[in-house]
JSON list of C-alpha atoms in Angstrom, two decimals:
[
{"chain": "J", "resi": 1, "resn": "UNK", "atom": "CA", "xyz": [-94.40, 99.45, -14.18]},
{"chain": "J", "resi": 2, "resn": "UNK", "atom": "CA", "xyz": [-96.84, 101.81, -13.44]},
{"chain": "J", "resi": 3, "resn": "UNK", "atom": "CA", "xyz": [-98.45, 100.98, -9.74]},
{"chain": "J", "resi": 4, "resn": "UNK", "atom": "CA", "xyz": [-101.80, 100.11, -9.77]},
{"chain": "J", "resi": 5, "resn": "UNK", "atom": "CA", "xyz": [-104.83, 102.73, -8.24]},
{"chain": "J", "resi": 6, "resn": "UNK", "atom": "CA", "xyz": [-105.39, 100.73, -5.55]},
{"chain": "J", "resi": 7, "resn": "UNK", "atom": "CA", "xyz": [-101.23, 100.36, -4.36]},
{"chain": "J", "resi": 8, "resn": "UNK", "atom": "CA", "xyz": [-101.63, 104.21, -4.73]},
{"chain": "J", "resi": 9, "resn": "UNK", "atom": "CA", "xyz": [-104.29, 104.54, -3.04]},
{"chain": "J", "resi": 10, "resn": "UNK", "atom": "CA", "xyz": [-103.48, 102.13, -0.11]},
{"chain": "J", "resi": 11, "resn": "UNK", "atom": "CA", "xyz": [-99.32, 103.99, -0.36]},
{"chain": "J", "resi": 12, "resn": "UNK", "atom": "CA", "xyz": [-101.44, 107.00, 0.61]},
{"chain": "J", "resi": 13, "resn": "UNK", "atom": "CA", "xyz": [-103.63, 106.28, 2.68]},
{"chain": "J", "resi": 14, "resn": "UNK", "atom": "CA", "xyz": [-100.91, 104.24, 4.81]},
{"chain": "J", "resi": 15, "resn": "UNK", "atom": "CA", "xyz": [-98.63, 107.46, 4.83]},
{"chain": "J", "resi": 16, "resn": "UNK", "atom": "CA", "xyz": [-101.19, 109.98, 6.22]},
{"chain": "J", "resi": 17, "resn": "UNK", "atom": "CA", "xyz": [-102.25, 107.42, 8.70]},
{"chain": "J", "resi": 18, "resn": "UNK", "atom": "CA", "xyz": [-98.43, 107.19, 9.81]},
{"chain": "J", "resi": 19, "resn": "UNK", "atom": "CA", "xyz": [-98.18, 110.46, 9.87]},
{"chain": "J", "resi": 20, "resn": "UNK", "atom": "CA", "xyz": [-101.30, 111.34, 12.24]},
{"chain": "J", "resi": 21, "resn": "UNK", "atom": "CA", "xyz": [-99.84, 108.58, 14.59]},
{"chain": "J", "resi": 22, "resn": "UNK", "atom": "CA", "xyz": [-96.52, 110.07, 14.42]},
{"chain": "J", "resi": 23, "resn": "UNK", "atom": "CA", "xyz": [-97.77, 113.96, 14.73]},
{"chain": "J", "resi": 24, "resn": "UNK", "atom": "CA", "xyz": [-100.30, 112.46, 18.05]},
{"chain": "J", "resi": 25, "resn": "UNK", "atom": "CA", "xyz": [-96.94, 110.29, 19.17]},
{"chain": "J", "resi": 26, "resn": "UNK", "atom": "CA", "xyz": [-95.43, 113.80, 19.64]},
{"chain": "J", "resi": 27, "resn": "UNK", "atom": "CA", "xyz": [-98.22, 116.04, 21.89]},
{"chain": "J", "resi": 28, "resn": "UNK", "atom": "CA", "xyz": [-98.85, 114.69, 25.40]},
{"chain": "J", "resi": 29, "resn": "UNK", "atom": "CA", "xyz": [-102.41, 113.90, 25.19]},
{"chain": "J", "resi": 30, "resn": "UNK", "atom": "CA", "xyz": [-104.58, 112.79, 22.06]},
{"chain": "J", "resi": 31, "resn": "UNK", "atom": "CA", "xyz": [-108.24, 113.50, 21.97]},
{"chain": "J", "resi": 32, "resn": "UNK", "atom": "CA", "xyz": [-110.27, 112.27, 24.16]},
{"chain": "J", "resi": 33, "resn": "UNK", "atom": "CA", "xyz": [-107.50, 111.23, 26.22]},
{"chain": "J", "resi": 34, "resn": "UNK", "atom": "CA", "xyz": [-106.42, 112.14, 29.98]},
{"chain": "J", "resi": 35, "resn": "UNK", "atom": "CA", "xyz": [-103.74, 115.41, 29.80]},
{"chain": "J", "resi": 36, "resn": "UNK", "atom": "CA", "xyz": [-100.51, 113.79, 31.10]},
{"chain": "J", "resi": 37, "resn": "UNK", "atom": "CA", "xyz": [-100.67, 116.80, 34.03]},
{"chain": "J", "resi": 38, "resn": "UNK", "atom": "CA", "xyz": [-103.93, 115.63, 34.94]},
{"chain": "J", "resi": 39, "resn": "UNK", "atom": "CA", "xyz": [-102.86, 111.32, 35.35]},
{"chain": "J", "resi": 40, "resn": "UNK", "atom": "CA", "xyz": [-102.79, 109.79, 38.60]},
{"chain": "J", "resi": 41, "resn": "UNK", "atom": "CA", "xyz": [-102.47, 106.46, 39.70]},
{"chain": "J", "resi": 42, "resn": "UNK", "atom": "CA", "xyz": [-105.80, 104.16, 39.77]},
{"chain": "J", "resi": 43, "resn": "UNK", "atom": "CA", "xyz": [-108.29, 105.93, 42.47]},
{"chain": "J", "resi": 44, "resn": "UNK", "atom": "CA", "xyz": [-106.47, 109.12, 42.72]},
{"chain": "J", "resi": 45, "resn": "UNK", "atom": "CA", "xyz": [-108.22, 110.49, 40.13]},
{"chain": "J", "resi": 46, "resn": "UNK", "atom": "CA", "xyz": [-112.15, 110.88, 39.23]},
{"chain": "J", "resi": 47, "resn": "UNK", "atom": "CA", "xyz": [-114.23, 109.11, 42.93]},
{"chain": "J", "resi": 48, "resn": "UNK", "atom": "CA", "xyz": [-116.43, 106.39, 41.53]},
{"chain": "J", "resi": 49, "resn": "UNK", "atom": "CA", "xyz": [-120.48, 107.08, 41.16]},
{"chain": "J", "resi": 50, "resn": "UNK", "atom": "CA", "xyz": [-123.21, 105.06, 42.32]},
{"chain": "J", "resi": 51, "resn": "UNK", "atom": "CA", "xyz": [-125.27, 106.37, 39.97]},
{"chain": "J", "resi": 52, "resn": "UNK", "atom": "CA", "xyz": [-127.28, 103.84, 37.44]},
{"chain": "J", "resi": 53, "resn": "UNK", "atom": "CA", "xyz": [-127.13, 103.35, 34.18]},
{"chain": "J", "resi": 54, "resn": "UNK", "atom": "CA", "xyz": [-130.09, 105.64, 32.54]},
{"chain": "J", "resi": 55, "resn": "UNK", "atom": "CA", "xyz": [-130.80, 106.54, 29.13]},
{"chain": "J", "resi": 56, "resn": "UNK", "atom": "CA", "xyz": [-128.36, 103.98, 27.58]},
{"chain": "J", "resi": 57, "resn": "UNK", "atom": "CA", "xyz": [-129.34, 101.20, 25.14]},
{"chain": "J", "resi": 58, "resn": "UNK", "atom": "CA", "xyz": [-126.49, 98.73, 24.33]},
{"chain": "J", "resi": 59, "resn": "UNK", "atom": "CA", "xyz": [-126.98, 96.30, 21.71]},
{"chain": "J", "resi": 60, "resn": "UNK", "atom": "CA", "xyz": [-124.61, 93.60, 20.97]},
{"chain": "J", "resi": 61, "resn": "UNK", "atom": "CA", "xyz": [-124.01, 93.68, 17.28]},
{"chain": "J", "resi": 62, "resn": "UNK", "atom": "CA", "xyz": [-121.87, 90.29, 16.88]},
{"chain": "J", "resi": 63, "resn": "UNK", "atom": "CA", "xyz": [-119.25, 88.44, 19.14]},
{"chain": "J", "resi": 64, "resn": "UNK", "atom": "CA", "xyz": [-116.93, 85.83, 18.40]},
{"chain": "J", "resi": 65, "resn": "UNK", "atom": "CA", "xyz": [-115.57, 83.30, 20.34]},
{"chain": "J", "resi": 66, "resn": "UNK", "atom": "CA", "xyz": [-111.58, 83.60, 20.18]},
{"chain": "J", "resi": 67, "resn": "UNK", "atom": "CA", "xyz": [-110.82, 79.95, 21.95]},
{"chain": "J", "resi": 68, "resn": "UNK", "atom": "CA", "xyz": [-111.84, 78.87, 18.09]},
{"chain": "J", "resi": 69, "resn": "UNK", "atom": "CA", "xyz": [-109.85, 80.80, 16.04]},
{"chain": "J", "resi": 70, "resn": "UNK", "atom": "CA", "xyz": [-106.69, 80.97, 15.58]},
{"chain": "J", "resi": 71, "resn": "UNK", "atom": "CA", "xyz": [-105.24, 83.53, 18.70]},
{"chain": "J", "resi": 72, "resn": "UNK", "atom": "CA", "xyz": [-106.86, 80.13, 20.82]},
{"chain": "J", "resi": 73, "resn": "UNK", "atom": "CA", "xyz": [-107.81, 83.13, 23.39]},
{"chain": "J", "resi": 74, "resn": "UNK", "atom": "CA", "xyz": [-109.43, 80.77, 26.25]},
{"chain": "J", "resi": 75, "resn": "UNK", "atom": "CA", "xyz": [-113.16, 82.25, 27.85]},
{"chain": "J", "resi": 76, "resn": "UNK", "atom": "CA", "xyz": [-112.85, 84.67, 25.55]},
{"chain": "J", "resi": 77, "resn": "UNK", "atom": "CA", "xyz": [-115.56, 86.58, 23.43]},
{"chain": "J", "resi": 78, "resn": "UNK", "atom": "CA", "xyz": [-114.23, 89.81, 20.83]},
{"chain": "J", "resi": 79, "resn": "UNK", "atom": "CA", "xyz": [-117.83, 91.56, 21.45]},
{"chain": "J", "resi": 80, "resn": "UNK", "atom": "CA", "xyz": [-119.18, 94.42, 19.59]},
{"chain": "J", "resi": 81, "resn": "UNK", "atom": "CA", "xyz": [-121.98, 96.60, 21.11]},
{"chain": "J", "resi": 82, "resn": "UNK", "atom": "CA", "xyz": [-123.51, 99.35, 19.91]},
{"chain": "J", "resi": 83, "resn": "UNK", "atom": "CA", "xyz": [-124.55, 101.75, 22.35]},
{"chain": "J", "resi": 84, "resn": "UNK", "atom": "CA", "xyz": [-126.91, 104.68, 22.13]},
{"chain": "J", "resi": 85, "resn": "UNK", "atom": "CA", "xyz": [-127.15, 107.76, 25.21]},
{"chain": "J", "resi": 86, "resn": "UNK", "atom": "CA", "xyz": [-129.19, 110.23, 25.70]},
{"chain": "J", "resi": 87, "resn": "UNK", "atom": "CA", "xyz": [-128.56, 113.89, 26.81]},
{"chain": "J", "resi": 88, "resn": "UNK", "atom": "CA", "xyz": [-128.33, 113.27, 30.42]},
{"chain": "J", "resi": 89, "resn": "UNK", "atom": "CA", "xyz": [-127.79, 109.66, 30.18]},
{"chain": "J", "resi": 90, "resn": "UNK", "atom": "CA", "xyz": [-125.39, 107.47, 32.28]},
{"chain": "J", "resi": 91, "resn": "UNK", "atom": "CA", "xyz": [-122.95, 104.55, 31.75]},
{"chain": "J", "resi": 92, "resn": "UNK", "atom": "CA", "xyz": [-122.40, 103.66, 35.31]},
{"chain": "J", "resi": 93, "resn": "UNK", "atom": "CA", "xyz": [-119.15, 103.27, 37.37]},
{"chain": "J", "resi": 94, "resn": "UNK", "atom": "CA", "xyz": [-117.31, 100.00, 35.90]},
{"chain": "J", "resi": 95, "resn": "UNK", "atom": "CA", "xyz": [-114.08, 98.98, 35.64]},
{"chain": "J", "resi": 96, "resn": "UNK", "atom": "CA", "xyz": [-111.40, 97.61, 32.67]},
{"chain": "J", "resi": 97, "resn": "UNK", "atom": "CA", "xyz": [-109.07, 95.65, 35.04]},
{"chain": "J", "resi": 98, "resn": "UNK", "atom": "CA", "xyz": [-109.90, 92.25, 32.53]},
{"chain": "J", "resi": 99, "resn": "UNK", "atom": "CA", "xyz": [-111.21, 93.41, 30.00]},
{"chain": "J", "resi": 100, "resn": "UNK", "atom": "CA", "xyz": [-108.98, 95.76, 27.47]},
{"chain": "J", "resi": 101, "resn": "UNK", "atom": "CA", "xyz": [-111.94, 97.55, 25.14]},
{"chain": "J", "resi": 102, "resn": "UNK", "atom": "CA", "xyz": [-111.37, 100.56, 21.93]},
{"chain": "J", "resi": 103, "resn": "UNK", "atom": "CA", "xyz": [-114.84, 102.63, 21.62]},
{"chain": "J", "resi": 104, "resn": "UNK", "atom": "CA", "xyz": [-115.11, 104.59, 18.17]},
{"chain": "J", "resi": 105, "resn": "UNK", "atom": "CA", "xyz": [-117.42, 107.62, 19.43]},
{"chain": "J", "resi": 106, "resn": "UNK", "atom": "CA", "xyz": [-119.40, 107.93, 16.52]},
{"chain": "J", "resi": 107, "resn": "UNK", "atom": "CA", "xyz": [-121.96, 110.59, 17.00]},
{"chain": "J", "resi": 108, "resn": "UNK", "atom": "CA", "xyz": [-121.81, 113.62, 19.63]},
{"chain": "J", "resi": 109, "resn": "UNK", "atom": "CA", "xyz": [-119.91, 114.46, 22.68]},
{"chain": "J", "resi": 110, "resn": "UNK", "atom": "CA", "xyz": [-119.92, 112.28, 26.18]},
{"chain": "J", "resi": 111, "resn": "UNK", "atom": "CA", "xyz": [-117.97, 113.30, 29.41]},
{"chain": "J", "resi": 112, "resn": "UNK", "atom": "CA", "xyz": [-115.64, 109.89, 31.03]},
{"chain": "J", "resi": 113, "resn": "UNK", "atom": "CA", "xyz": [-114.85, 110.16, 34.73]},
{"chain": "J", "resi": 114, "resn": "UNK", "atom": "CA", "xyz": [-112.45, 108.10, 35.04]},
{"chain": "J", "resi": 115, "resn": "UNK", "atom": "CA", "xyz": [-110.19, 106.87, 38.19]},
{"chain": "J", "resi": 116, "resn": "UNK", "atom": "CA", "xyz": [-106.88, 107.63, 36.38]},
{"chain": "J", "resi": 117, "resn": "UNK", "atom": "CA", "xyz": [-107.53, 111.30, 35.59]},
{"chain": "J", "resi": 118, "resn": "UNK", "atom": "CA", "xyz": [-108.00, 114.55, 37.73]},
{"chain": "J", "resi": 119, "resn": "UNK", "atom": "CA", "xyz": [-110.63, 116.07, 35.35]},
{"chain": "J", "resi": 120, "resn": "UNK", "atom": "CA", "xyz": [-112.89, 115.10, 33.48]},
{"chain": "J", "resi": 121, "resn": "UNK", "atom": "CA", "xyz": [-112.27, 114.59, 29.69]},
{"chain": "J", "resi": 122, "resn": "UNK", "atom": "CA", "xyz": [-114.52, 115.10, 26.97]},
{"chain": "J", "resi": 123, "resn": "UNK", "atom": "CA", "xyz": [-114.69, 112.84, 24.01]},
{"chain": "J", "resi": 124, "resn": "UNK", "atom": "CA", "xyz": [-116.11, 113.68, 20.87]},
{"chain": "J", "resi": 125, "resn": "UNK", "atom": "CA", "xyz": [-117.29, 112.35, 17.52]},
{"chain": "J", "resi": 126, "resn": "UNK", "atom": "CA", "xyz": [-114.02, 110.56, 15.71]},
{"chain": "J", "resi": 127, "resn": "UNK", "atom": "CA", "xyz": [-112.40, 109.73, 18.68]},
{"chain": "J", "resi": 128, "resn": "UNK", "atom": "CA", "xyz": [-111.30, 106.60, 19.30]},
{"chain": "J", "resi": 129, "resn": "UNK", "atom": "CA", "xyz": [-110.14, 105.80, 22.78]},
{"chain": "J", "resi": 130, "resn": "UNK", "atom": "CA", "xyz": [-108.64, 102.63, 24.63]},
{"chain": "J", "resi": 131, "resn": "UNK", "atom": "CA", "xyz": [-110.04, 101.29, 27.61]},
{"chain": "J", "resi": 132, "resn": "UNK", "atom": "CA", "xyz": [-107.42, 99.09, 29.41]},
{"chain": "J", "resi": 133, "resn": "UNK", "atom": "CA", "xyz": [-106.34, 98.13, 32.92]},
{"chain": "J", "resi": 134, "resn": "UNK", "atom": "CA", "xyz": [-106.38, 99.74, 35.67]},
{"chain": "J", "resi": 135, "resn": "UNK", "atom": "CA", "xyz": [-109.15, 102.68, 34.28]},
{"chain": "J", "resi": 136, "resn": "UNK", "atom": "CA", "xyz": [-113.17, 102.28, 36.51]},
{"chain": "J", "resi": 137, "resn": "UNK", "atom": "CA", "xyz": [-114.44, 104.62, 35.50]},
{"chain": "J", "resi": 138, "resn": "UNK", "atom": "CA", "xyz": [-118.53, 105.84, 34.00]},
{"chain": "J", "resi": 139, "resn": "UNK", "atom": "CA", "xyz": [-119.51, 108.04, 31.22]},
{"chain": "J", "resi": 140, "resn": "UNK", "atom": "CA", "xyz": [-122.42, 110.99, 31.04]},
{"chain": "J", "resi": 141, "resn": "UNK", "atom": "CA", "xyz": [-123.96, 112.94, 28.32]},
{"chain": "J", "resi": 142, "resn": "UNK", "atom": "CA", "xyz": [-123.48, 116.37, 29.25]},
{"chain": "J", "resi": 143, "resn": "UNK", "atom": "CA", "xyz": [-124.93, 117.66, 25.83]},
{"chain": "J", "resi": 144, "resn": "UNK", "atom": "CA", "xyz": [-128.24, 118.69, 24.17]},
{"chain": "J", "resi": 145, "resn": "UNK", "atom": "CA", "xyz": [-127.71, 115.51, 21.16]},
{"chain": "J", "resi": 146, "resn": "UNK", "atom": "CA", "xyz": [-127.49, 112.30, 21.70]},
{"chain": "J", "resi": 147, "resn": "UNK", "atom": "CA", "xyz": [-124.23, 110.16, 21.25]},
{"chain": "J", "resi": 148, "resn": "UNK", "atom": "CA", "xyz": [-123.68, 106.30, 19.98]},
{"chain": "J", "resi": 149, "resn": "UNK", "atom": "CA", "xyz": [-120.63, 104.78, 20.68]},
{"chain": "J", "resi": 150, "resn": "UNK", "atom": "CA", "xyz": [-119.24, 101.55, 19.32]},
{"chain": "J", "resi": 151, "resn": "UNK", "atom": "CA", "xyz": [-117.56, 99.29, 21.84]},
{"chain": "J", "resi": 152, "resn": "UNK", "atom": "CA", "xyz": [-115.42, 96.60, 21.03]},
{"chain": "J", "resi": 153, "resn": "UNK", "atom": "CA", "xyz": [-113.67, 94.52, 23.74]},
{"chain": "J", "resi": 154, "resn": "UNK", "atom": "CA", "xyz": [-112.15, 91.49, 25.18]},
{"chain": "J", "resi": 155, "resn": "UNK", "atom": "CA", "xyz": [-115.85, 90.06, 27.35]},
{"chain": "J", "resi": 156, "resn": "UNK", "atom": "CA", "xyz": [-115.26, 87.19, 29.79]},
{"chain": "J", "resi": 157, "resn": "UNK", "atom": "CA", "xyz": [-116.99, 84.38, 28.03]},
{"chain": "J", "resi": 158, "resn": "UNK", "atom": "CA", "xyz": [-118.39, 83.34, 31.76]},
{"chain": "J", "resi": 159, "resn": "UNK", "atom": "CA", "xyz": [-120.17, 86.13, 32.00]},
{"chain": "J", "resi": 160, "resn": "UNK", "atom": "CA", "xyz": [-122.40, 86.04, 28.84]},
{"chain": "J", "resi": 161, "resn": "UNK", "atom": "CA", "xyz": [-125.16, 85.48, 30.77]},
{"chain": "J", "resi": 162, "resn": "UNK", "atom": "CA", "xyz": [-125.02, 89.75, 31.59]},
{"chain": "J", "resi": 163, "resn": "UNK", "atom": "CA", "xyz": [-123.51, 90.24, 28.11]},
{"chain": "J", "resi": 164, "resn": "UNK", "atom": "CA", "xyz": [-124.58, 94.08, 28.16]},
{"chain": "J", "resi": 165, "resn": "UNK", "atom": "CA", "xyz": [-122.23, 94.18, 31.05]},
{"chain": "J", "resi": 166, "resn": "UNK", "atom": "CA", "xyz": [-121.03, 97.96, 30.75]}
]
């Protein structure tokens, strides 16, 4: 029996993704990650910044209360946001000590200053970046073009009053 077009495409995409992941696992750092020789224990990387948020538009696209889903994670929302960061814009210092997230850099380039990396980290369009414990960090658009980031995190339900918390 000849495989359907869907099955052939699915197999191609699956194999391509597996190869890309395997190749990425061989390198010391993937795009948008701290290089291995620059990784530091939390607090020994980039210093904290008191710079407030500026030039950032943060829109909550949607959120799902995970307690009502089969995973039944109490007190958490799976939240999706869109951040537009103007040239010179800053996402202020914040922590991911108990709020893991994944970011998709949709357009532009932005620099991250992380508590766990001795060097600034450049993120480019197409990068998908994990944010996890114990990272604290801040971001700045040092370029001439706006940056668009889609952020997906496990937001604490108790913080719903401040849904634009970075």
